[in-house]
mmCIF file of C-alpha atoms in Angstrom:
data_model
loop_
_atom_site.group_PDB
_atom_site.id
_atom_site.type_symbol
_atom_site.label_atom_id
_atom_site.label_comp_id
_atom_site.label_asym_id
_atom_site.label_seq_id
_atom_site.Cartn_x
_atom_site.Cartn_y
_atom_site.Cartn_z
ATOM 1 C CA UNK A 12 260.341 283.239 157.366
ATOM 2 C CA UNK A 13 263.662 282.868 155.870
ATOM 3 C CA UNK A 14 266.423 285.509 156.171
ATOM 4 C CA UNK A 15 266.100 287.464 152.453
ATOM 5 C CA UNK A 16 269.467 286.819 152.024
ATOM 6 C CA UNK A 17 268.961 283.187 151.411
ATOM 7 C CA UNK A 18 266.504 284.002 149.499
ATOM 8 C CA UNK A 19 268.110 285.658 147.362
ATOM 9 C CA UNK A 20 271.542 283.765 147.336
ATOM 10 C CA UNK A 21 268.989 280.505 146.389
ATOM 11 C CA UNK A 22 267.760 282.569 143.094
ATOM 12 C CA UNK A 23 271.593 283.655 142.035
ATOM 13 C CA UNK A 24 272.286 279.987 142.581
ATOM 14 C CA UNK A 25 268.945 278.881 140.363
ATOM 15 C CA UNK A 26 270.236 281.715 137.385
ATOM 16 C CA UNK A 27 273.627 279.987 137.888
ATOM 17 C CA UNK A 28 272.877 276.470 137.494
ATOM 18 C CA UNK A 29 270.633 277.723 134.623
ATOM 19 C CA UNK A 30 272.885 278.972 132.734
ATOM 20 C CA UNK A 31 275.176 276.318 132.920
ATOM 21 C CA UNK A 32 273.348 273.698 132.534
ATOM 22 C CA UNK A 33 273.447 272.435 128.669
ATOM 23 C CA UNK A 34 277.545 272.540 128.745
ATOM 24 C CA UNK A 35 277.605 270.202 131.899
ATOM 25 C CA UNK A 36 275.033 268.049 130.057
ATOM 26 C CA UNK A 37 277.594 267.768 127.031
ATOM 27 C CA UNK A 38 280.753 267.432 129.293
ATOM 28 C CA UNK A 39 279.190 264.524 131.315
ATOM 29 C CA UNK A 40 277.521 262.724 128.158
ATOM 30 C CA UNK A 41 281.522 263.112 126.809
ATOM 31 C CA UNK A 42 282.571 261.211 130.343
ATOM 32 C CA UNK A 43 279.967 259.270 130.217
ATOM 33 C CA UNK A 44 280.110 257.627 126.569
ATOM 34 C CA UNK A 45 282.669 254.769 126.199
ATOM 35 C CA UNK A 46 283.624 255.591 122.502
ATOM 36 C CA UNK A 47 285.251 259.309 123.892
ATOM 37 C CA UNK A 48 288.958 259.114 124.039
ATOM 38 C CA UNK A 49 291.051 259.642 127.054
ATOM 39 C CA UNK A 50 291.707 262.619 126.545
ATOM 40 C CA UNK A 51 288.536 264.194 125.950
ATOM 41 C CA UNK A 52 287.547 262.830 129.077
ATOM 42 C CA UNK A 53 290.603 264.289 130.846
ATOM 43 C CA UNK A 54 289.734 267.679 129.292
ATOM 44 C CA UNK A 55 285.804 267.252 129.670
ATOM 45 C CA UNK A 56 286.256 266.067 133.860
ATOM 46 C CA UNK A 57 288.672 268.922 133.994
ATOM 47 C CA UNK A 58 286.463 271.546 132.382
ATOM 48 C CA UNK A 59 283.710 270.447 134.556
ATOM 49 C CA UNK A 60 286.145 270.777 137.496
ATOM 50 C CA UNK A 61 286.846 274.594 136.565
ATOM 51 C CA UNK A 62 282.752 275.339 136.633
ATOM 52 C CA UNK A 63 281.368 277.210 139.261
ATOM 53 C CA UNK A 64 280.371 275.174 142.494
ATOM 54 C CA UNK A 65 277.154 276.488 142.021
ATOM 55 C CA UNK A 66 276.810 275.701 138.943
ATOM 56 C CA UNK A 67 275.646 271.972 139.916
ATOM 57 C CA UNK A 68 271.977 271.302 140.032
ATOM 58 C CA UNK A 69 272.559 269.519 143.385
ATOM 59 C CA UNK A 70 273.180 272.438 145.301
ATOM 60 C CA UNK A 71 269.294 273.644 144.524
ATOM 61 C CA UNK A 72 267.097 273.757 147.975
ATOM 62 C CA UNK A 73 263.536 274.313 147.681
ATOM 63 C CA UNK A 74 261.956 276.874 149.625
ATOM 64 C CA UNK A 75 258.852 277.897 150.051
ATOM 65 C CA UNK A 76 257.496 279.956 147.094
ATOM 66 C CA UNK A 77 255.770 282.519 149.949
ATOM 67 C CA UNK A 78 258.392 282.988 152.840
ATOM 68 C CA UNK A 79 261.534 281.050 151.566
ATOM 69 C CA UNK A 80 260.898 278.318 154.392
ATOM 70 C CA UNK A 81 263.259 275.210 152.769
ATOM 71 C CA UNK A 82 261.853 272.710 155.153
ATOM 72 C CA UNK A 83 259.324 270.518 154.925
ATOM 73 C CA UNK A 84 259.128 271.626 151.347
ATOM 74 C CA UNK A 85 255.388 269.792 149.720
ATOM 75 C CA UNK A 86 256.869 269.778 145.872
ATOM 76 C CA UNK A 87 252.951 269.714 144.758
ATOM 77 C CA UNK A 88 251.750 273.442 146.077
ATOM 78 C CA UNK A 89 255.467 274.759 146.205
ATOM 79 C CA UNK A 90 254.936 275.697 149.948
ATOM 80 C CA UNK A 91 255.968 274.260 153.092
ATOM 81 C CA UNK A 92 253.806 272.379 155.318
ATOM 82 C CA UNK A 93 252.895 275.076 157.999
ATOM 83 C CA UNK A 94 251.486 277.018 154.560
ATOM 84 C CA UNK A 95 249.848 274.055 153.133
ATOM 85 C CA UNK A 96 248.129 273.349 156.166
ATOM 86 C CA UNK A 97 246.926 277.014 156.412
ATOM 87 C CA UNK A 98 245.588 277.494 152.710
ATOM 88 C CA UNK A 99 244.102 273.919 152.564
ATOM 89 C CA UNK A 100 242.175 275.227 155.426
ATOM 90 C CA UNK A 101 241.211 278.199 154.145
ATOM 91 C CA UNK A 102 240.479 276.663 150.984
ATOM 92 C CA UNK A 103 243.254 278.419 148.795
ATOM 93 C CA UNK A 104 244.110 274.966 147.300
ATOM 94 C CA UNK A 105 241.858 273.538 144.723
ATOM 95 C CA UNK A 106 241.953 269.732 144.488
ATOM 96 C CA UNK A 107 243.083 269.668 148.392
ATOM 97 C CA UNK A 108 240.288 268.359 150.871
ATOM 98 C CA UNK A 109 241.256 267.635 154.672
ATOM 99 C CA UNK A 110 240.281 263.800 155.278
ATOM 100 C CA UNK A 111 238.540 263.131 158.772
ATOM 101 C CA UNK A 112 237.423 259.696 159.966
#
């Protein structure tokens, strides 16, 4: 299990990138389109610059939606693959059979 504190520093970060996210959309469709001036790309890369590290969806881990494991992450269940391999066992998982040949 993960220490809580990652835990919860990875949900701050989630909030933070959240509520950021539509003004870094429009500052990097302004750097992005040819017809912006110089300037407003100047302003818009410096803008950006000023944001919050955390503010950049990159910095986003995913963890395991039970103990906050972030590896071997299985993006389909949410959990990692020590869990997956548990509940598919169990049967917790619908849709998820184990194969055997």
């Amino acid at each position: 299990m993960a220490k809580k504190s990652k835990i919860v520093k990875e949900q701050r970060r989630r909030e933070i990138v959240a509520r950021y996210a539509e003004r870094r959309a429009e500052l990097k469709a302004i750097i992005a389109s040819p017809t912006s001036s110089a300037d407003a790309v100047a302003q818009a890369r410096a803008e950006l610059a000023s944001q919050p590290r955390d503010a950049s969806a990159t910095r986003l881990r995913n963890r395991d939606a039970v103990d906050g494991r972030p590896r071997g992450y299985i993006g389909k269940a949410g959990v990692s693959r020590v869990r997956f391999r548990s509940m598919a066992h169990r049967g917790e998982l619908p849709g998820i059979t184990k194969a055997s040949w």
